[in-house]
Amino acid sequence: EPEVTQTPSHQVTQMGQEVILRCVPISNHLYFYWYRQILGQKVEFLVSFYNNEISEKSEIFDDQFSVERPDGSNFTLKIRSTKLEDSAMYFCASSSGGANEQFFGPGTRLTVL
Amino acid sequence: RKEVEQDPGPFNVPEGATVAFNCTYSNSASQSFFWYRQDCRKEPKLLMSVYSSGNEDGRFTAQLNRASQYISLLIRDSKLSDSATYLCVVNIGTGGFKTIFGAGTRLFVKA
């Protein structure tokens, strides 16, 4: 069964450093998403991406965040200058249509020290 | 008002019980609706999509009422393995889609 994969599973970084989180969506999917979940809190939408551009983004997705699909398979989330409050689990998801069910990767746990 | 609101829980039920989860949403531009389950420190996993006509998958039944902006999930004959957090999820928008998760309702099924 096709699945979404994410690397790394855990990333530890110093405050102010840049991090890139990587995702490989399901191969025939066209819509890609990033979410974050702070420990003990709900899953929060960050951004959706379709046809090589951002489709929607939330208030959380400010100038320190960017997304890219550098090739035909990877989908990345870059955080330019990490803050302590960026510590969270980051989930990537993909879907075959914008209103369709999304399938999630196992997440990257980001710890900012 | 929260965009997606769920019963806070937790629900503690014995094996074999029937349990109902409720969810309301506030945005009338909501297009599609889902229930996901999330186990501790894992990713959300799709349980089922929700339609106005209702849909059933084994022990699970989901229902959508667009007029009252209400979504429900019923689990019959609950199993120990049903213990998880149940997330109500709504897709909003017609062009770009924004996906909103409820805070989740925690379910504990006990032997």
CSV table of C-alpha atoms in Angstrom, one decimal:
chain,number,residue,atom,x,y,z
A,1,GLU,CA,0.0,0.0,0.0
A,2,PRO,CA,1.5,3.4,-1.0
A,3,GLU,CA,2.4,5.6,1.9
A,4,VAL,CA,3.7,9.1,2.7
A,5,THR,CA,7.3,9.0,4.1
A,6,GLN,CA,9.1,11.7,6.1
A,7,THR,CA,12.7,12.3,7.1
A,8,PRO,CA,14.2,12.7,9.5
A,9,SER,CA,12.0,11.2,12.2
A,10,HIS,CA,13.6,13.5,14.8
A,11,GLN,CA,15.6,16.7,14.3
A,12,VAL,CA,17.3,18.6,17.1
A,13,THR,CA,18.5,22.1,16.3
A,14,GLN,CA,19.7,25.2,18.0
A,15,MET,CA,17.6,28.3,18.1
A,16,GLY,CA,18.2,30.5,15.0
A,17,GLN,CA,19.3,27.7,12.8
A,18,GLU,CA,17.6,26.7,9.5
A,19,VAL,CA,16.0,23.3,9.2
A,20,ILE,CA,14.6,21.5,6.2
A,21,LEU,CA,12.0,18.8,6.8
A,22,ARG,CA,11.5,16.3,3.9
A,23,CYS,CA,8.5,14.4,2.7
A,24,VAL,CA,7.8,12.0,-0.1
A,25,PRO,CA,4.1,12.1,-0.9
A,26,ILE,CA,2.1,9.3,-2.5
A,27,SER,CA,3.2,9.1,-6.1
A,28,ASN,CA,0.0,9.9,-7.9
A,29,HIS,CA,-1.2,12.5,-5.5
A,30,LEU,CA,-1.4,16.2,-6.6
A,31,TYR,CA,-2.1,18.0,-3.4
A,32,PHE,CA,0.5,18.3,-0.6
A,33,TYR,CA,0.2,19.7,2.9
A,34,TRP,CA,2.2,20.5,6.0
A,35,TYR,CA,0.8,20.5,9.5
A,36,ARG,CA,2.2,20.9,13.0
A,37,GLN,CA,1.2,19.5,16.3
A,38,ILE,CA,2.6,21.0,19.5
A,39,LEU,CA,2.8,18.3,22.2
A,40,GLY,CA,-0.6,17.9,23.9
A,41,GLN,CA,-2.3,20.3,21.4
A,42,LYS,CA,-4.4,19.9,18.3
A,43,VAL,CA,-3.2,19.4,14.7
A,44,GLU,CA,-2.8,22.8,13.0
A,45,PHE,CA,-2.8,23.4,9.3
A,46,LEU,CA,0.2,25.2,7.9
A,47,VAL,CA,0.0,25.2,4.1
A,48,SER,CA,-1.4,23.4,1.1
A,49,PHE,CA,0.5,23.2,-2.2
A,50,TYR,CA,-0.8,22.4,-5.7
A,51,ASN,CA,0.5,22.8,-9.2
A,52,ASN,CA,3.9,24.0,-7.9
A,53,GLU,CA,2.5,26.8,-5.8
A,54,ILE,CA,1.0,27.5,-2.4
A,55,SER,CA,-2.8,27.1,-2.5
A,56,GLU,CA,-3.6,28.2,1.0
A,57,LYS,CA,-1.7,29.0,4.1
A,58,SER,CA,-2.5,29.7,7.7
A,59,GLU,CA,-1.5,32.6,10.0
A,60,ILE,CA,1.2,30.4,11.4
A,61,PHE,CA,2.9,30.1,8.1
A,62,ASP,CA,4.8,33.4,8.2
A,63,ASP,CA,7.9,34.6,6.4
A,64,GLN,CA,10.2,32.2,8.2
A,65,PHE,CA,8.4,29.2,6.6
A,66,SER,CA,8.7,28.1,2.9
A,67,VAL,CA,7.8,25.1,1.0
A,68,GLU,CA,9.2,23.6,-2.2
A,69,ARG,CA,8.8,20.7,-4.5
A,70,PRO,CA,12.4,20.5,-5.8
A,71,ASP,CA,11.9,17.4,-8.0
A,72,GLY,CA,9.1,15.0,-8.9
A,73,SER,CA,9.0,13.2,-5.6
A,74,ASN,CA,10.1,15.4,-2.6
A,75,PHE,CA,8.1,18.1,-0.8
A,76,THR,CA,10.0,20.1,1.7
A,77,LEU,CA,9.3,22.5,4.5
A,78,LYS,CA,12.0,25.0,5.4
A,79,ILE,CA,12.1,27.0,8.6
A,80,ARG,CA,14.6,29.8,8.2
A,81,SER,CA,15.4,30.8,11.7
A,82,THR,CA,14.0,28.4,14.3
A,83,LYS,CA,12.5,29.6,17.5
A,84,LEU,CA,11.9,27.6,20.7
A,85,GLU,CA,8.1,27.7,20.0
A,86,ASP,CA,8.7,25.9,16.7
A,87,SER,CA,9.3,22.7,18.7
A,88,ALA,CA,6.5,20.4,17.6
A,89,MET,CA,5.7,17.3,15.5
A,90,TYR,CA,5.5,18.3,11.8
A,91,PHE,CA,3.2,16.1,9.6
A,92,CYS,CA,3.2,16.0,5.8
A,93,ALA,CA,0.1,14.8,4.0
A,94,SER,CA,-1.0,14.3,0.4
A,95,SER,CA,-4.3,13.8,-1.4
A,96,SER,CA,-5.5,13.1,-4.9
A,97,GLY,CA,-7.9,16.0,-4.9
A,98,GLY,CA,-8.2,19.2,-2.9
A,99,ALA,CA,-11.4,18.1,-1.1
A,100,ASN,CA,-10.4,14.5,-0.8
A,101,GLU,CA,-9.1,12.5,2.1
A,102,GLN,CA,-5.5,13.1,3.1
A,103,PHE,CA,-2.9,10.5,4.0
A,104,PHE,CA,-0.4,11.5,6.6
A,105,GLY,CA,3.3,10.6,7.0
A,106,PRO,CA,4.7,9.5,10.4
A,107,GLY,CA,5.9,13.0,11.2
A,108,THR,CA,9.2,14.7,12.1
A,109,ARG,CA,9.7,15.6,15.7
A,110,LEU,CA,11.5,19.0,15.7
A,111,THR,CA,13.2,20.0,19.0
A,112,VAL,CA,14.6,23.5,19.1
A,113,LEU,CA,17.1,24.1,22.0
B,1,ARG,CA,-16.6,30.3,18.1
B,2,LYS,CA,-14.1,27.6,17.2
B,3,GLU,CA,-14.1,26.5,13.6
B,4,VAL,CA,-14.4,22.9,14.5
B,5,GLU,CA,-15.6,21.9,18.0
B,6,GLN,CA,-15.7,18.5,19.5
B,7,ASP,CA,-16.8,16.9,22.8
B,8,PRO,CA,-13.8,17.4,25.1
B,9,GLY,CA,-13.9,13.9,26.6
B,10,PRO,CA,-12.3,11.7,27.7
B,11,PHE,CA,-14.9,8.9,27.2
B,12,ASN,CA,-14.3,5.8,29.4
B,13,VAL,CA,-16.4,2.9,28.2
B,14,PRO,CA,-16.4,-0.9,28.7
B,15,GLU,CA,-15.7,-3.3,25.9
B,16,GLY,CA,-18.9,-3.9,23.8
B,17,ALA,CA,-20.4,-0.4,24.5
B,18,THR,CA,-21.7,1.9,21.9
B,19,VAL,CA,-20.1,5.3,21.9
B,20,ALA,CA,-21.1,8.5,20.0
B,21,PHE,CA,-18.8,11.4,19.1
B,22,ASN,CA,-20.2,14.8,18.1
B,23,CYS,CA,-18.6,17.6,16.2
B,24,THR,CA,-19.9,21.0,15.0
B,25,TYR,CA,-18.3,23.3,12.4
B,26,SER,CA,-18.8,27.0,11.9
B,27,ASN,CA,-17.7,27.8,8.3
B,28,SER,CA,-20.5,27.4,5.8
B,29,ALA,CA,-17.8,27.1,3.0
B,30,SER,CA,-16.9,23.7,4.4
B,31,GLN,CA,-16.7,21.3,1.6
B,32,SER,CA,-15.7,17.9,2.9
B,33,PHE,CA,-15.7,16.1,6.2
B,34,PHE,CA,-13.7,13.3,7.8
B,35,TRP,CA,-13.1,11.3,10.9
B,36,TYR,CA,-9.5,10.4,11.7
B,37,ARG,CA,-8.1,8.6,14.7
B,38,GLN,CA,-4.8,9.4,16.3
B,39,ASP,CA,-2.8,7.1,18.6
B,40,CYS,CA,-0.4,8.6,21.1
B,41,ARG,CA,2.5,10.3,19.3
B,42,LYS,CA,1.5,8.9,15.9
B,43,GLU,CA,0.1,10.5,12.8
B,44,PRO,CA,-3.6,10.9,12.2
B,45,LYS,CA,-5.1,7.9,10.3
B,46,LEU,CA,-8.2,8.2,8.1
B,47,LEU,CA,-11.1,6.4,9.7
B,48,MET,CA,-13.8,7.4,7.2
B,49,SER,CA,-15.2,10.2,5.0
B,50,VAL,CA,-18.6,11.7,6.1
B,51,TYR,CA,-21.5,12.3,3.8
B,52,SER,CA,-25.0,13.7,4.2
B,53,SER,CA,-26.4,10.3,3.2
B,54,GLY,CA,-24.5,8.8,6.0
B,55,ASN,CA,-22.0,6.0,5.6
B,56,GLU,CA,-21.1,2.9,7.5
B,57,ASP,CA,-18.0,0.8,7.7
B,58,GLY,CA,-18.4,-2.2,9.9
B,59,ARG,CA,-18.9,-1.1,13.4
B,60,PHE,CA,-18.5,2.6,12.5
B,61,THR,CA,-21.2,4.9,11.2
B,62,ALA,CA,-20.7,8.6,10.3
B,63,GLN,CA,-23.3,11.2,9.6
B,64,LEU,CA,-23.3,14.8,8.3
B,65,ASN,CA,-26.1,17.3,8.8
B,66,ARG,CA,-25.2,20.3,6.7
B,67,ALA,CA,-28.2,22.4,7.9
B,68,SER,CA,-27.1,22.2,11.5
B,69,GLN,CA,-23.4,22.0,10.6
B,70,TYR,CA,-23.1,18.9,12.7
B,71,ILE,CA,-21.0,15.7,12.2
B,72,SER,CA,-21.3,12.5,14.2
B,73,LEU,CA,-19.4,9.2,14.6
B,74,LEU,CA,-20.9,6.1,16.2
B,75,ILE,CA,-18.8,3.1,17.3
B,76,ARG,CA,-20.7,0.0,18.1
B,77,ASP,CA,-19.4,-3.0,20.0
B,78,SER,CA,-16.3,-1.1,21.0
B,79,LYS,CA,-13.0,-3.0,21.3
B,80,LEU,CA,-9.9,-2.3,23.4
B,81,SER,CA,-8.1,-1.4,20.1
B,82,ASP,CA,-10.6,1.4,19.5
B,83,SER,CA,-8.8,3.4,22.4
B,84,ALA,CA,-7.5,6.5,20.6
B,85,THR,CA,-8.2,10.1,20.0
B,86,TYR,CA,-10.9,10.7,17.4
B,87,LEU,CA,-10.4,13.8,15.3
B,88,CYS,CA,-13.2,15.6,13.4
B,89,VAL,CA,-11.7,17.2,10.2
B,90,VAL,CA,-13.2,19.7,7.9
B,91,ASN,CA,-11.9,21.0,4.5
B,92,ILE,CA,-12.9,24.6,3.9
B,93,GLY,CA,-12.8,26.4,0.5
B,94,THR,CA,-13.6,26.1,-3.1
B,95,GLY,CA,-10.3,26.9,-4.8
B,96,GLY,CA,-7.5,26.4,-2.3
B,97,PHE,CA,-8.4,24.2,0.6
B,98,LYS,CA,-7.6,24.8,4.2
B,99,THR,CA,-8.0,21.8,6.5
B,100,ILE,CA,-9.2,22.4,10.1
B,101,PHE,CA,-8.9,19.7,12.8
B,102,GLY,CA,-11.0,19.6,15.9
B,103,ALA,CA,-9.1,19.2,19.2
B,104,GLY,CA,-10.1,15.6,19.4
B,105,THR,CA,-12.0,13.4,21.8
B,106,ARG,CA,-10.1,10.8,23.7
B,107,LEU,CA,-11.6,7.3,24.0
B,108,PHE,CA,-10.6,4.7,26.5
B,109,VAL,CA,-12.1,1.3,26.1
B,110,LYS,CA,-11.6,-0.9,29.2
B,111,ALA,CA,-12.0,-4.7,29.6
